[in-house]
Structures are given as structure tokens and as C-alpha cells.
């Protein structure tokens, strides 16, 4: 019985029914699509009871219709107007945004920056809301948080950001998830409680891949029974994770930003047969393709890709002409904004676009 | 509720069905696509599917069609499963769209938008209940309904039917057997390159029967795969009923999943299988590729750039082919598009030989 569907609509099923349905492997969808007589026979429950239960369930599941004027998409600023423009507004609420890149590409920096910009007053593009930073690696770099906060207040001189610059961490909640089990538990049970107590506008998960890669190992080049099973299990867990985060994002009109690790992209040559191979098609939705100098692939595969609404990539690319590393922010896909690429730099003041005269 | 009413066919005056059939469809804002879908775009009373990877343009095309339907004065229900409808883009398309001949004067965007209703169904169960309700209520509640969009269906189904690792083994065993059989068939030789096959070290049997690994389960309990198939079929018939009852067009977007083909690696394949496609009138597959020498990008398109320039023309191109068509007329053609803010702009139509076409057809999941 997929209890999470019921939980999300606050439908409470009596224990005796729960047990029977679990035993007979009857899911919510089954209750809606199988003949009530079949369910009644299989579970040994009176037909009228089954029909009654189904009626109640349907009432609880029936969605509302919403009018467009109640549905404006809201954003908060990334701290840089050019990046906001490329994203057609900034970081979207009720939305999952992924930022992938190599270590050192600036993912965590960007996430820390967003933990600050979400706290900014609405007048300058913030939400005046808190952030929660869920780390699966080494935690939030508080020194950097304080450093960025100081510069942020300099960026908006007309507004009184003295409190933010002195106490930037007051409204940033941090959680550390050392393994997959704690990660799942925290996101499924603890995070919802936190969000009910505190007005959180941004959920950061840095990074989503770490615990999955450590625990559910597989190798694409040498697939065997257990590794294929792991891929399937991992896919299910990722779909569930994304669903939980989407639900929170929707319920609280918050943004979700997820950092993802990358691995090297293996370039292969293709003929006609390879057109629909994952390796070939993924050049357009992974963020890197074979024309890039050192192409990468975001972790966690196609199931995860299919659950990401907006995908951004941070590129560190050595420019052999000037021997300088040019960084780029790429919008790989987004329902809100077209694909594009912006030159960026990461300095003391944070992650921002490079102006023409620099 | 009388359970047999779920299965009764919707009856309606024949004249209405005929009118809807003859009425112009809802335009994709692309001549090539409108032609591929029967001449004037998405027809009412039919279910169509747009299938493709992330970023290929599914939602964009759905927005175009929604804009066309709204501009023509029809009600549109947009069902979201995991991403919000990009309203700003819809408004932009509405403001750009050429007025349809049915409207007499230009309506302000807000009035046109008032014909849109949005339904949020993060769980498949909610979608099922919604469609059931649509099929039970009196038609007058949504009398002017012209289009229902479901964006997207595959994520909702995947969430409700997690992959069972055991099913994976069974599927691999089946595809191994199929491949062994097809290798001996002369007509398919060009599809397969003679690569070494990695031995499967799983628990699959050598038996040539078509039983799944779960065949030891008692009949009363279906395997996850069979359940999913059954529900896909149910959804298909429920949507057919709805399309026919309201004489509305139904457009469903879906994603691709991947399956490992021994020796060939991971192949992308439509998420929904045959239980679903039987009721489909049209299925458009969107995909990506590097332009071949046949593609000529016009200078004005090449020069057209927003403030942010993307590297390489290949990022702005989109391809499509009709895997299924209500009125077959373009199955040997590859449609090429260029991405614009207004949607997918027609670039070219490439004829592909039948052997090339066979190689491109995505194998369908059972």
C-alpha cells in the first residue's frame, strides 16, 4: 500500500484495512481501478464497505481546479541581475533546480549565496525567508557564509542589511546526512516538520549524489544481476526523493536547489544505430557534449534527469589561449527559460557574471 | 455507483462528432507538425502523445496547442504532475499568435486566459480520480472543453509503479531471446552490429518459454509490470472516453526511459508501452541530433540570437518523427525544427529511406 499518497492528502485508512491491503498487495490505484467485487472477495471485506471506502477515497483524492491568476510563478534573485535575466526571473519557487559541476566548479558557493539572497528583503528581489542547507558531504562553510553576507550588504547600500551581514546564519538551518538512510529519513520525516515550524523559502541539498554513489554501486560496463537490481532500486528511491521535495516545494511555495556531482563523459563515435542511444541523446540534456573540451555527465542517470525541472551546469574550462580558467553557467534545460550560456566568475563577492570590461 | 457504467461507451449525437472531426485542429504554430497531425493540427476527439527527452520541446508544443485552443475560444484544462505550467510563456505565445479565423475580434489576454483551468496531480491516483470524475459528470459542466493537456504522464506512472528488480532480469532474458531470434533473420541484419555480448551472470534461465521470473506467483497477485500494463490500458480507455464524450483533444506528454540492449548499451525508449499506444491517434517522438549536411540553416535564423548566445547550432535544433499517425501521411519523414521563443520553428523536412527509418524506430517496451 503506497501510504505516502494517502499521507499527502491527509487520508487516514483504518489499521485493519491497511493490514489487509498490505497483505494482498492492493494499492491505491487498485482501489480505484479494480472492480469492487474483486477487492471484496480477495480481502474478505463486505462489498458495501469496500464501495464506501472507495467513495471516501475518491472524495479525498479529487484535485481542485485552479485559475491562472492564482498561479503566478515567483522567483528570488541569485544575486546577479544577468543570471536572473537568463533564468527569466531567478530561482523559481515550487520548482526543482539542479546545479551540477565538478568539484571546485562553484556549486556549493552558489548554494551558499542563495541561502543569503533568499533572506534579502522583497524590495531587492529576496523573499525575506529562511533557508535550510542539507549537506551530505562536509556541511555548510560558515566562514564563507559570513564573508559573502558582508559583501551582499555592500551590494545593496540603500537597504538596511546590517542584521543580515552580522547574523547571516540565524536563518540558515543546516543538517548533515552521513548516509542514505539518514538522508531519506531526514527528507521524508524531519524536513516537513521543520518547514511547518519555520518559514523556509529555500531547500538546498548538497549534494544529492554522494550517498547514492557510495552505497548503491553499479558499473555500466560490467552489468551483472545485483548491479542491475541496484540501478532499479536507486531509480525508485530517486523518484521518491524528487516527489517528496516537490511536495514540500509546492505546499510551502519554496524553491529547491540540488547540487549534483559529475563524472567523466565517455565519448564514443556513433553511426545511425546510435541515434537513440542514451550516450548520444544525453549530450543535449546532460549539460556537456562531445564538443566540450572535458565533457562531464551529471550523476544518477536518466531517472534523476527525468525528475529535474531546471538543470544548470557549472563549467570550469581551461582556455588554452590565455591560460586562464573561464567559468560558465549553462542553462541546460528549463520550462521557464531557453538554453543559454553565460560567462561567470567566482570571486570574494560571490558568483556573478563577468562584465565586458573586466 | 454502478460498476458497469465505467465501461459503457459514451453516446452522443453523430452530428457533433462529425463537426468536431471536420473542424480545424489546434495549431502547433508549425506547418509541418500541423500537417503531420492530420492537416490543421491537433484534432478534437483524439488522444495524441508527444514523447521525448528533457528539453526536447514537449511542454513547448503543448503550450502552443493550448494557446491555439484558448485563442479559438475553447476551454483548456492543463493537468500538471510534476512541473508548473509555464504561464509566462503561454501568455507570450497568446500575444504572438495569429488570430484564428473563428474569433471575430482580438480578445485581451486575461479574458482568453480565463478559459484555462489548471489541475495539480502529483500522484497518479489523483489523476485517475479526476478523469473518472470528468467521465461521470454532466457534460454541461465543461461544455466548451476543447483540449486537455497532461504534462507529463510518465513521471506519475513511474512513481506509482516502482521498477521491480526481478522484472529487470525477466525483461533482459526476453530481449536476449528476441535478439537471438532476430539475428538469424536476414531482413534485420543491418540493424545489428556483430558485437560481443557480455554474458549475463544473473538468475535468468535458458528456458525459451515466455514466463516471467515471477511465474511462481499465484494468479491473484500480479507482478508490478503486469499491474502497470493494466493501468496503462485503463488510463488509455478512460482518456478515450473523455476525448469522445467532450469531443475534446487530449494531449499527453511523456518521457523516455532507457533499457540495456546486450552489446549495444543503453537505448532510449518511450516510457509507455503497447497497452497505452493502442488507443493513441498520434505519437510524435522528439529527439536531438547533430545536423547532417542536408540541413541548411537560413542566415536570418543563424543571425537571430538573444542576449545569450549558445554554442553550436546543434543545441538549437530539434527533430521529430511520427511513430503513429491517425492519417498516415508522413511516416518516412524527419521533421527538423529550430527553437524560438514562440516555439519550434519549421526548418526542414527530410525524407528518410525505409532502411534508415527502421534503424531509428525506438523499440517499444512491452
XYZ file of C-alpha atoms in Angstrom:
724
model
C 0.000 0.000 0.000
C 1.563 3.271 -1.072
C 0.887 5.115 2.108
C 2.680 8.223 1.033
C -0.024 9.067 -1.471
C -2.577 8.867 1.291
C -0.407 10.846 3.671
C -0.036 13.669 1.218
C -3.800 14.079 1.043
C -4.214 13.540 4.792
C -6.353 10.468 4.295
C -6.306 8.086 7.219
C -7.052 4.477 6.457
C -8.171 2.270 9.338
C -5.475 -0.132 10.510
C -7.435 -3.276 9.742
C -7.877 -2.179 6.126
C -4.214 -1.172 5.880
C -3.099 -4.615 7.005
C -5.361 -6.459 4.608
C -4.377 -4.295 1.679
C -0.692 -4.715 2.508
C -1.086 -8.454 2.649
C -2.995 -8.710 -0.602
C -0.774 -6.139 -2.317
C -3.661 -3.801 -3.067
C -2.522 -0.284 -3.850
C -4.410 2.998 -4.023
C -4.591 2.696 -7.801
C -6.013 -0.804 -7.459
C -8.784 0.504 -5.240
C -9.683 2.964 -7.943
C -9.431 0.696 -10.959
C -10.274 -2.839 -9.907
C -13.877 -3.965 -9.639
C -15.075 -3.552 -6.041
C -16.326 -7.156 -6.129
C -12.794 -8.397 -6.834
C -11.416 -6.415 -3.919
C -14.241 -7.562 -1.677
C -13.550 -11.226 -2.488
C -9.793 -11.036 -2.285
C -9.736 -9.158 1.003
C -12.773 -10.753 2.579
C -14.435 -7.393 3.224
C -18.128 -6.745 2.654
C -18.894 -5.193 -0.711
C -20.739 -2.195 0.779
C -17.751 -1.459 2.990
C -15.416 -1.570 0.025
C -17.654 0.703 -2.006
C -17.959 3.112 0.890
C -14.207 3.203 1.345
C -13.649 3.832 -2.340
C -16.132 6.708 -2.305
C -14.364 8.335 0.619
C -11.000 7.812 -1.006
C -12.155 9.385 -4.247
C -13.501 12.425 -2.452
C -10.177 12.911 -0.713
C -8.128 12.406 -3.871
C -10.161 14.634 -6.177
C -7.985 17.615 -7.067
C -9.151 21.216 -7.175
C -9.219 23.278 -10.300
C -7.048 26.344 -10.176
C -7.359 29.547 -12.166
C -4.283 31.088 -13.796
C -4.420 34.310 -11.796
C -3.807 32.253 -8.674
C -0.755 30.743 -10.289
C 1.933 33.330 -10.908
C 5.403 31.860 -10.693
C 7.525 33.578 -8.108
C 11.287 33.856 -8.063
C 14.058 35.146 -5.876
C 17.284 36.717 -7.069
C 20.531 34.806 -7.479
C 22.339 37.990 -6.511
C 23.272 38.771 -10.109
C 20.870 40.515 -12.466
C 22.289 38.961 -15.628
C 21.892 35.444 -14.272
C 18.369 36.339 -13.142
C 17.610 37.563 -16.639
C 18.950 34.392 -18.250
C 16.743 32.378 -15.909
C 13.793 34.615 -16.790
C 13.325 35.687 -13.205
C 15.828 33.973 -10.941
C 15.445 30.854 -8.837
C 11.858 29.661 -9.223
C 9.624 28.671 -6.328
C 7.646 25.439 -6.400
C 10.353 24.134 -8.649
C 13.347 21.777 -8.536
C 16.542 23.347 -9.850
C 19.665 21.245 -10.174
C 23.153 22.656 -10.369
C 25.813 20.194 -11.472
C 29.526 20.578 -11.909
C 32.915 19.232 -10.950
C 34.304 19.783 -7.525
C 35.637 23.305 -7.465
C 33.223 24.496 -10.120
C 31.302 26.576 -7.606
C 28.207 24.523 -6.798
C 28.495 24.889 -3.049
C 29.424 28.543 -3.407
C 26.328 29.153 -5.451
C 24.183 27.319 -2.899
C 25.618 29.361 -0.030
C 24.971 32.534 -1.988
C 21.359 31.520 -2.492
C 20.970 30.867 1.236
C 21.691 34.555 1.650
C 19.765 36.034 -1.247
C 16.610 34.229 -0.148
C 16.824 36.175 3.111
C 17.043 39.537 1.362
C 14.062 41.855 1.576
C 11.498 41.541 -1.177
C 12.294 45.030 -2.354
C 15.651 43.831 -3.704
C 14.480 40.505 -5.032
C 14.699 38.301 -1.965
C 11.899 36.535 -0.157
C 12.671 37.546 3.428
C 12.515 33.849 4.267
C 14.862 31.293 5.823
C 16.898 28.579 4.135
C 17.725 25.001 5.027
C 21.045 23.551 3.898
C 21.080 19.765 3.819
C 24.603 18.520 3.360
C 25.684 15.003 2.505
C 29.320 15.923 2.383
C 31.185 18.303 4.642
C 28.487 20.679 5.815
C 27.936 24.353 5.237
C 31.051 26.524 5.059
C 30.076 29.080 7.672
C 33.181 31.182 7.165
C 32.232 31.661 3.542
C 28.646 32.392 4.507
C 29.759 35.253 6.740
C 32.163 36.547 4.122
C 29.501 36.613 1.413
C 26.986 38.223 3.737
C 29.309 41.197 4.259
C 29.672 41.764 0.530
C 25.982 41.344 -0.060
C 25.166 44.198 2.246
C 27.628 46.360 0.289
C 25.840 45.432 -2.914
C 22.573 46.905 -1.698
C 23.633 50.114 0.070
C 20.177 51.663 0.165
C 18.741 48.890 2.233
C 19.482 48.187 5.822
C 21.096 44.803 5.664
C 23.149 45.267 8.798
C 21.352 42.459 10.575
C 21.909 40.066 7.707
C 25.573 40.956 7.451
C 26.128 40.434 11.151
C 23.925 37.378 11.653
C 23.663 35.643 8.282
C 23.412 32.229 9.835
C 20.401 32.956 12.032
C 18.015 31.936 9.339
C 20.056 29.174 7.723
C 19.273 25.769 9.171
C 21.873 23.111 8.492
C 21.559 19.338 8.590
C 24.202 16.731 7.891
C 23.259 13.373 6.301
C 26.182 10.969 6.525
C 24.443 8.092 4.772
C 21.491 7.175 2.622
C 19.314 6.021 5.483
C 19.644 9.275 7.393
C 19.208 11.257 4.179
C 15.916 9.559 3.417
C 14.694 9.834 6.959
C 15.553 13.494 7.215
C 13.878 14.430 3.969
C 10.816 12.309 4.463
C 10.128 12.991 8.141
C 12.199 15.765 9.657
C 12.254 18.312 6.893
C 8.437 18.575 6.661
C 8.273 19.272 10.375
C 10.916 21.978 10.136
C 9.067 23.602 7.282
C 5.879 23.727 9.272
C 7.610 25.499 12.118
C 9.827 27.886 10.172
C 9.058 29.966 7.105
C 11.593 28.371 4.760
C 11.870 29.715 1.251
C 14.782 27.605 0.018
C 15.799 23.982 0.447
C 19.359 23.211 -0.578
C 20.583 19.627 -0.949
C 24.356 19.489 -1.385
C 24.878 17.035 -2.908
C 22.233 14.557 -3.922
C 24.660 12.048 -5.381
C 27.137 11.444 -2.584
C 25.211 8.857 -0.578
C 23.771 7.040 -3.571
C 27.130 6.589 -5.204
C 28.698 5.308 -2.041
C 26.066 2.762 -1.237
C 24.396 1.608 -4.411
C 27.309 0.712 -6.574
C 26.957 -0.401 -10.126
C 29.039 -0.439 -13.253
C 27.522 0.219 -16.651
C 30.310 -1.598 -18.443
C 30.027 -4.784 -16.451
C 26.376 -5.155 -15.585
C 25.504 -8.136 -13.505
C 22.374 -9.170 -11.671
C 22.985 -7.313 -8.440
C 24.131 -4.112 -10.101
C 21.092 -4.060 -12.370
C 18.964 -4.550 -9.314
C 20.774 -1.640 -7.726
C 20.031 0.607 -10.675
C 16.358 -0.232 -10.404
C 16.281 0.328 -6.655
C 18.193 3.556 -6.960
C 15.828 4.808 -9.629
C 12.862 4.131 -7.383
C 14.469 5.934 -4.476
C 15.367 8.926 -6.590
C 11.848 9.203 -7.945
C 10.542 9.090 -4.405
C 13.061 11.694 -3.225
C 12.095 14.062 -6.009
C 8.425 13.533 -5.252
C 8.925 14.343 -1.563
C 10.841 17.501 -2.386
C 8.270 18.585 -4.969
C 5.524 18.138 -2.438
C 7.314 20.317 0.101
C 8.147 22.901 -2.541
C 4.514 23.045 -3.575
C 2.979 23.035 -0.123
C 5.193 25.847 1.146
C 5.817 27.642 -2.153
C 9.541 27.193 -1.646
C 12.470 26.715 -4.014
C 14.512 23.523 -4.090
C 18.111 23.716 -5.300
C 20.031 20.482 -5.598
C 23.756 20.216 -6.219
C 24.855 17.176 -8.196
C 28.282 15.677 -8.759
C 29.551 14.774 -12.198
C 31.698 12.059 -13.658
C 33.651 11.985 -16.883
C 31.710 11.594 -20.037
C 32.936 8.763 -22.192
C 32.914 9.935 -25.784
C 32.066 7.328 -28.357
C 31.650 7.547 -32.087
C 28.223 6.785 -33.442
C 26.656 5.740 -36.694
C 22.950 5.594 -37.489
C 22.311 2.846 -34.971
C 23.444 5.019 -32.147
C 20.904 7.802 -32.694
C 18.679 6.770 -29.799
C 21.441 5.505 -27.602
C 21.463 7.180 -24.231
C 25.069 8.238 -24.722
C 24.223 10.131 -27.864
C 20.949 11.799 -26.833
C 22.268 12.727 -23.406
C 24.620 15.253 -24.991
C 21.649 17.592 -25.075
C 20.272 17.086 -21.611
C 23.359 16.292 -19.572
C 24.913 19.716 -19.946
C 28.081 18.633 -21.704
C 28.562 17.162 -25.143
C 31.428 15.837 -27.179
C 32.311 19.299 -28.462
C 33.195 20.393 -24.942
C 36.843 20.129 -24.022
C 36.498 17.930 -20.960
C 32.905 16.712 -21.054
C 31.150 15.571 -17.906
C 27.938 13.769 -17.027
C 25.732 14.560 -14.033
C 25.404 11.620 -11.669
C 22.386 9.488 -11.007
C 21.297 8.773 -14.532
C 18.137 9.129 -16.538
C 15.577 8.604 -13.785
C 17.041 11.566 -11.931
C 17.280 13.653 -15.082
C 13.600 12.998 -15.746
C 12.778 14.352 -12.295
C 14.762 17.575 -12.543
C 12.718 20.523 -13.739
C 15.511 23.021 -14.406
C 19.063 21.817 -14.961
C 22.014 24.182 -14.667
C 25.660 23.270 -15.177
C 28.785 24.995 -13.984
C 31.736 24.609 -16.293
C 35.367 25.100 -15.466
C 37.038 25.186 -18.779
C 40.694 25.916 -19.325
C 41.158 28.442 -22.079
C 44.393 27.421 -23.723
C 44.789 30.828 -25.378
C 45.088 32.865 -22.221
C 45.938 30.087 -19.751
C 43.041 31.322 -17.639
C 40.119 29.224 -16.469
C 36.919 30.633 -17.908
C 33.908 29.605 -15.946
C 30.473 29.286 -17.457
C 26.968 28.809 -16.197
C 24.891 26.848 -18.624
C 21.119 26.560 -18.636
C 20.808 23.014 -19.927
C 17.021 22.859 -19.906
C 14.205 24.677 -18.202
C 10.497 25.037 -18.893
C 10.800 28.714 -17.993
C 13.889 29.866 -19.883
C 15.664 28.939 -23.123
C 19.014 27.162 -23.136
C 21.921 29.570 -22.870
C 25.405 30.010 -21.541
C 26.876 32.857 -19.511
C 30.463 33.697 -18.617
C 30.807 33.876 -14.873
C 33.449 34.368 -12.258
C 33.681 33.322 -8.654
C 35.274 35.965 -6.523
C 35.191 37.089 -2.924
C 31.895 38.758 -3.695
C 30.369 35.548 -4.878
C 29.299 34.004 -8.166
C 28.443 36.626 -10.761
C 28.597 37.363 -14.452
C 31.700 38.771 -16.000
C 31.117 42.229 -17.426
C 32.515 43.229 -20.812
C 35.251 45.466 -19.498
C 36.747 43.012 -16.992
C -22.139 3.601 -8.272
C -22.926 1.002 -10.861
C -19.603 -0.547 -11.818
C -20.722 -1.351 -15.331
C -21.144 2.358 -16.062
C -17.365 2.623 -16.106
C -17.276 0.593 -19.251
C -20.276 1.850 -21.177
C -19.350 3.724 -24.289
C -20.240 7.364 -24.373
C -23.082 8.101 -26.744
C -23.526 11.421 -28.421
C -25.230 12.887 -31.426
C -23.356 11.784 -34.512
C -23.501 15.288 -35.870
C -21.330 16.585 -33.030
C -18.650 14.009 -33.672
C -18.747 14.824 -37.337
C -18.466 18.548 -36.662
C -15.506 18.022 -34.390
C -13.871 15.769 -36.924
C -14.234 18.289 -39.676
C -13.328 21.271 -37.543
C -9.831 22.609 -37.870
C -7.449 21.230 -35.303
C -5.474 23.236 -32.773
C -2.301 24.508 -34.357
C 1.198 23.752 -33.113
C 2.304 27.011 -34.709
C 4.274 24.845 -37.122
C 3.017 23.925 -40.587
C 4.982 20.702 -40.672
C 3.569 19.491 -37.393
C 0.041 20.583 -38.230
C 0.330 18.535 -41.426
C 1.762 15.540 -39.635
C -1.186 15.583 -37.236
C -3.773 15.484 -39.987
C -3.608 18.802 -41.743
C -4.634 21.514 -39.337
C -3.078 20.417 -36.071
C -4.371 18.545 -33.047
C -7.824 17.195 -33.767
C -10.591 17.050 -31.223
C -11.894 13.699 -30.077
C -8.463 12.077 -30.364
C -5.637 11.270 -27.989
C -2.155 12.296 -29.048
C 1.174 11.856 -27.341
C 4.402 13.807 -27.528
C 7.293 11.742 -26.267
C 10.847 12.953 -25.819
C 13.788 13.584 -23.512
C 14.116 16.589 -21.182
C 14.464 19.824 -23.063
C 13.253 18.443 -26.380
C 10.207 20.703 -26.595
C 7.251 18.672 -25.326
C 5.927 21.323 -22.986
C 6.623 23.990 -25.590
C 4.426 22.244 -28.138
C 1.725 21.642 -25.539
C 1.763 25.366 -24.750
C 1.433 26.210 -28.432
C -1.594 23.988 -28.793
C -3.121 25.340 -25.599
C -2.631 28.875 -26.889
C -4.343 27.926 -30.152
C -7.297 26.374 -28.355
C -7.682 29.330 -25.984
C -7.458 31.813 -28.819
C -10.181 29.928 -30.656
C -12.420 30.368 -27.645
C -12.244 26.857 -26.208
C -11.750 25.864 -22.634
C -8.437 24.179 -21.837
C -7.692 22.014 -18.824
C -3.961 21.731 -18.127
C -3.109 18.853 -15.817
C 0.300 19.137 -14.153
C 2.025 16.217 -12.498
C 5.470 17.437 -11.587
C 6.085 20.845 -13.035
C 4.063 24.002 -13.033
C 2.602 25.191 -16.271
C 4.933 27.952 -17.512
C 2.268 30.621 -17.575
C 4.534 33.453 -18.692
C 5.403 31.555 -21.831
C 1.764 30.787 -22.506
C 0.920 34.454 -22.208
C 3.732 35.296 -24.580
C 2.506 32.775 -27.135
C -1.028 34.093 -26.824
C 0.146 37.588 -27.520
C 2.096 36.440 -30.577
C -0.387 34.062 -32.027
C -2.131 34.812 -35.256
C -5.804 35.162 -34.576
C -7.777 32.099 -35.656
C -10.490 32.662 -38.221
C -13.194 31.635 -35.758
C -12.674 34.615 -33.499
C -14.154 37.903 -34.599
C -12.089 40.353 -32.667
C -8.927 40.331 -30.603
C -9.565 39.370 -27.010
C -7.341 40.675 -24.256
C -5.003 38.019 -22.900
C -6.603 37.942 -19.440
C -10.024 37.117 -20.865
C -8.588 34.407 -23.046
C -6.647 33.033 -20.083
C -9.827 32.778 -18.060
C -10.723 29.829 -20.275
C -7.766 27.941 -18.788
C -8.080 25.722 -15.747
C -5.119 24.116 -14.051
C -5.244 20.852 -12.134
C -2.375 19.732 -9.914
C -1.998 15.949 -9.594
C 1.361 14.930 -8.125
C 0.085 11.377 -7.684
C -1.326 9.065 -10.329
C -4.246 8.196 -8.068
C -5.361 11.830 -8.170
C -5.196 11.864 -11.955
C -7.270 8.697 -12.149
C -9.932 10.138 -9.861
C -10.028 13.377 -11.844
C -10.569 11.631 -15.165
C -13.158 9.320 -13.663
C -14.985 12.359 -12.367
C -14.809 14.044 -15.776
C -16.363 10.945 -17.309
C -19.155 10.785 -14.762
C -20.248 14.401 -14.523
C -22.758 16.013 -16.817
C -21.155 17.340 -19.945
C -22.579 20.778 -19.334
C -20.069 21.337 -16.541
C -17.291 21.537 -19.116
C -19.318 22.103 -22.210
C -16.866 24.268 -24.071
C -13.922 21.971 -23.405
C -11.618 21.809 -26.407
C -8.353 20.485 -25.049
C -6.970 18.539 -22.112
C -3.208 18.504 -21.623
C -1.429 16.089 -19.283
C 2.161 17.204 -18.600
C 3.677 14.687 -18.020
C 2.255 11.215 -17.573
C 5.393 9.095 -17.315
C 6.694 10.510 -14.027
C 3.356 9.894 -12.331
C 3.264 6.296 -13.546
C 6.874 5.650 -12.598
C 6.202 6.877 -9.086
C 3.142 4.680 -8.708
C 4.863 1.639 -10.193
C 8.446 1.425 -8.963
C 10.629 -0.848 -11.056
C 10.913 -4.276 -9.595
C 14.492 -5.515 -9.915
C 13.147 -9.005 -10.637
C 11.226 -7.647 -13.601
C 14.505 -6.305 -14.874
C 16.006 -9.776 -15.100
C 12.946 -11.116 -16.840
C 12.983 -8.290 -19.357
C 16.648 -8.838 -20.096
C 16.123 -12.528 -20.598
C 13.278 -11.815 -23.005
C 15.247 -9.316 -25.023
C 18.190 -11.718 -25.170
C 15.924 -14.381 -26.621
C 14.362 -11.922 -29.073
C 17.761 -10.795 -30.179
C 18.914 -14.350 -30.735
C 15.875 -14.943 -32.891
C 16.194 -11.722 -34.842
C 19.887 -12.183 -35.563
C 19.009 -15.112 -37.742
C 16.521 -13.087 -39.725
C 18.107 -11.673 -42.866
C 15.999 -8.547 -43.167
C 17.171 -7.190 -39.836
C 20.857 -7.730 -40.364
C 21.581 -4.054 -40.920
C 20.225 -3.188 -37.507
C 22.676 -5.214 -35.526
C 26.395 -4.822 -35.486
C 28.250 -8.002 -34.594
C 29.486 -7.060 -31.165
C 30.477 -9.380 -28.387
C 27.703 -9.977 -25.930
C 28.510 -9.696 -22.265
C 27.422 -12.861 -20.507
C 24.559 -12.307 -18.134
C 25.554 -13.501 -14.705
C 22.133 -13.192 -13.195
C 19.490 -15.658 -12.250
C 17.863 -15.777 -15.670
C 17.034 -19.172 -17.063
C 17.788 -20.551 -20.509
C 14.190 -21.586 -20.947
C 12.533 -20.353 -24.105
C 9.153 -20.005 -22.504
C 7.683 -16.553 -22.095
C 7.104 -16.837 -18.364
C 8.469 -14.099 -16.240
C 10.687 -14.778 -13.260
C 7.605 -14.207 -11.122
C 5.605 -17.013 -12.731
C 5.599 -18.822 -9.415
C 3.285 -16.111 -8.002
C -0.298 -17.130 -7.516
C -2.597 -15.692 -10.170
C -4.318 -13.392 -7.722
C -1.180 -11.291 -7.380
C 0.011 -9.564 -10.475
C 3.621 -8.618 -10.881
C 4.378 -4.919 -10.863
C 4.904 -4.990 -14.588
C 1.543 -6.527 -15.320
C -0.173 -4.106 -12.969
C 1.462 -1.210 -14.715
C 0.358 -2.570 -18.059
C -3.187 -2.936 -16.836
C -3.306 0.604 -15.507
C -1.789 1.970 -18.723
C -4.615 0.286 -20.559
C -7.183 1.676 -18.125
C -5.834 5.185 -18.489
C -5.918 4.795 -22.212
C -9.590 3.851 -22.249
C -10.551 6.473 -19.675
C -8.912 9.178 -21.734
C -10.555 7.852 -24.895
C -13.914 8.094 -23.208
C -13.176 11.613 -22.100
C -11.955 12.686 -25.530
C -15.033 11.264 -27.159
C -17.524 12.434 -24.519
C -16.440 16.057 -24.712
C -15.181 15.912 -28.298
C -12.018 17.421 -26.900
C -8.430 16.884 -27.976
C -6.279 15.119 -25.407
C -2.542 15.738 -25.498
C -0.231 13.774 -23.244
C 3.488 14.411 -22.840
C 5.747 11.559 -21.769
C 9.415 10.985 -21.261
C 11.809 8.309 -22.421
C 13.299 5.652 -20.253
C 16.308 3.504 -21.062
C 16.844 -0.179 -21.408
C 20.077 -2.042 -21.776
C 20.413 -3.827 -25.055
C 23.059 -6.515 -24.805
C 26.043 -5.425 -26.801
C 24.552 -2.084 -27.739
C 24.431 -0.340 -24.390
C 21.591 1.762 -23.070
C 18.906 2.719 -25.560
C 16.257 5.350 -25.002
C 12.751 4.085 -25.406
C 9.253 5.520 -24.768
C 8.139 5.057 -21.218
C 4.642 3.924 -22.107
C 4.197 0.648 -23.927
C 1.691 -1.115 -26.135
C -1.134 -1.202 -23.626
C -1.150 2.584 -23.935
C -0.456 3.115 -27.614
C -3.409 1.115 -28.916
C -5.831 3.990 -28.273
C -3.467 6.680 -29.478
C -4.280 8.514 -32.658
C -0.871 10.132 -32.933
C 2.520 9.752 -31.347
C 5.241 12.280 -32.001
C 8.759 11.438 -30.905
C 11.044 14.417 -30.324
C 14.779 13.913 -30.222
C 18.145 15.530 -30.766
C 20.893 15.102 -33.294
C 23.747 16.931 -34.882
C 22.795 18.437 -38.206
C 23.815 16.411 -41.218
C 24.991 18.087 -44.397
C 21.405 18.158 -45.658
C 20.456 20.743 -43.059
C 20.672 24.302 -44.188
C 20.236 26.878 -41.505
C 18.993 30.099 -43.096
C 21.095 33.187 -42.447
C 18.338 35.060 -40.685
C 17.901 32.167 -38.277
C 21.638 31.952 -37.751
C 21.826 35.642 -37.004
C 18.858 35.511 -34.669
C 20.282 35.397 -31.200
C 19.068 36.508 -27.853
C 21.357 38.296 -25.469
C 22.776 34.936 -24.511
C 24.315 33.017 -27.348
C 24.520 29.276 -27.128
C 27.462 27.434 -28.514
C 26.771 25.446 -31.606
C 23.763 25.307 -33.834
C 23.096 21.741 -32.810
C 21.871 22.915 -29.436
C 19.061 24.865 -31.024
C 17.823 22.144 -33.326
C 15.031 19.704 -32.575
C 13.964 16.687 -34.532
C 10.722 14.792 -34.647
C 9.092 11.865 -36.345
C 5.603 10.432 -36.183
C 5.753 6.959 -34.649
C 1.998 6.729 -35.051
C -0.388 8.778 -37.133
C -4.158 8.879 -37.363
C -3.944 9.725 -41.042
C -0.665 8.254 -42.202
C 0.975 10.706 -44.495
C 4.471 11.456 -43.280
C 5.871 8.379 -41.659
C 9.005 8.421 -43.768
C 9.861 11.971 -42.901
C 12.051 13.513 -40.295
C 10.935 16.962 -39.193
C 13.623 19.443 -38.245
C 12.941 22.471 -36.084
C 14.765 25.438 -34.696
C 13.987 26.601 -31.177
C 12.492 30.099 -30.956
C 10.784 31.916 -28.104
C 7.486 31.336 -29.853
C 8.049 27.607 -30.029
C 9.520 25.229 -32.561
C 10.016 26.854 -35.918
C 9.873 24.730 -39.053
C 13.248 24.367 -40.639
C 13.161 21.407 -42.921
C 11.571 18.081 -43.699
C 13.959 15.284 -44.571
C 12.862 12.171 -46.337
C 14.436 9.109 -44.903
C 14.764 5.821 -46.680
C 12.869 2.901 -45.212
C 16.039 1.177 -44.013
C 17.174 4.331 -42.263
C 13.736 4.639 -40.760
C 13.834 1.132 -39.371
C 17.086 1.858 -37.654
C 15.640 4.908 -35.993
C 12.440 3.459 -34.708
C 12.566 3.261 -30.992
C 11.849 -0.221 -29.827
C 8.766 -0.258 -27.677
C 8.534 -1.721 -24.227
C 6.011 -4.491 -23.808
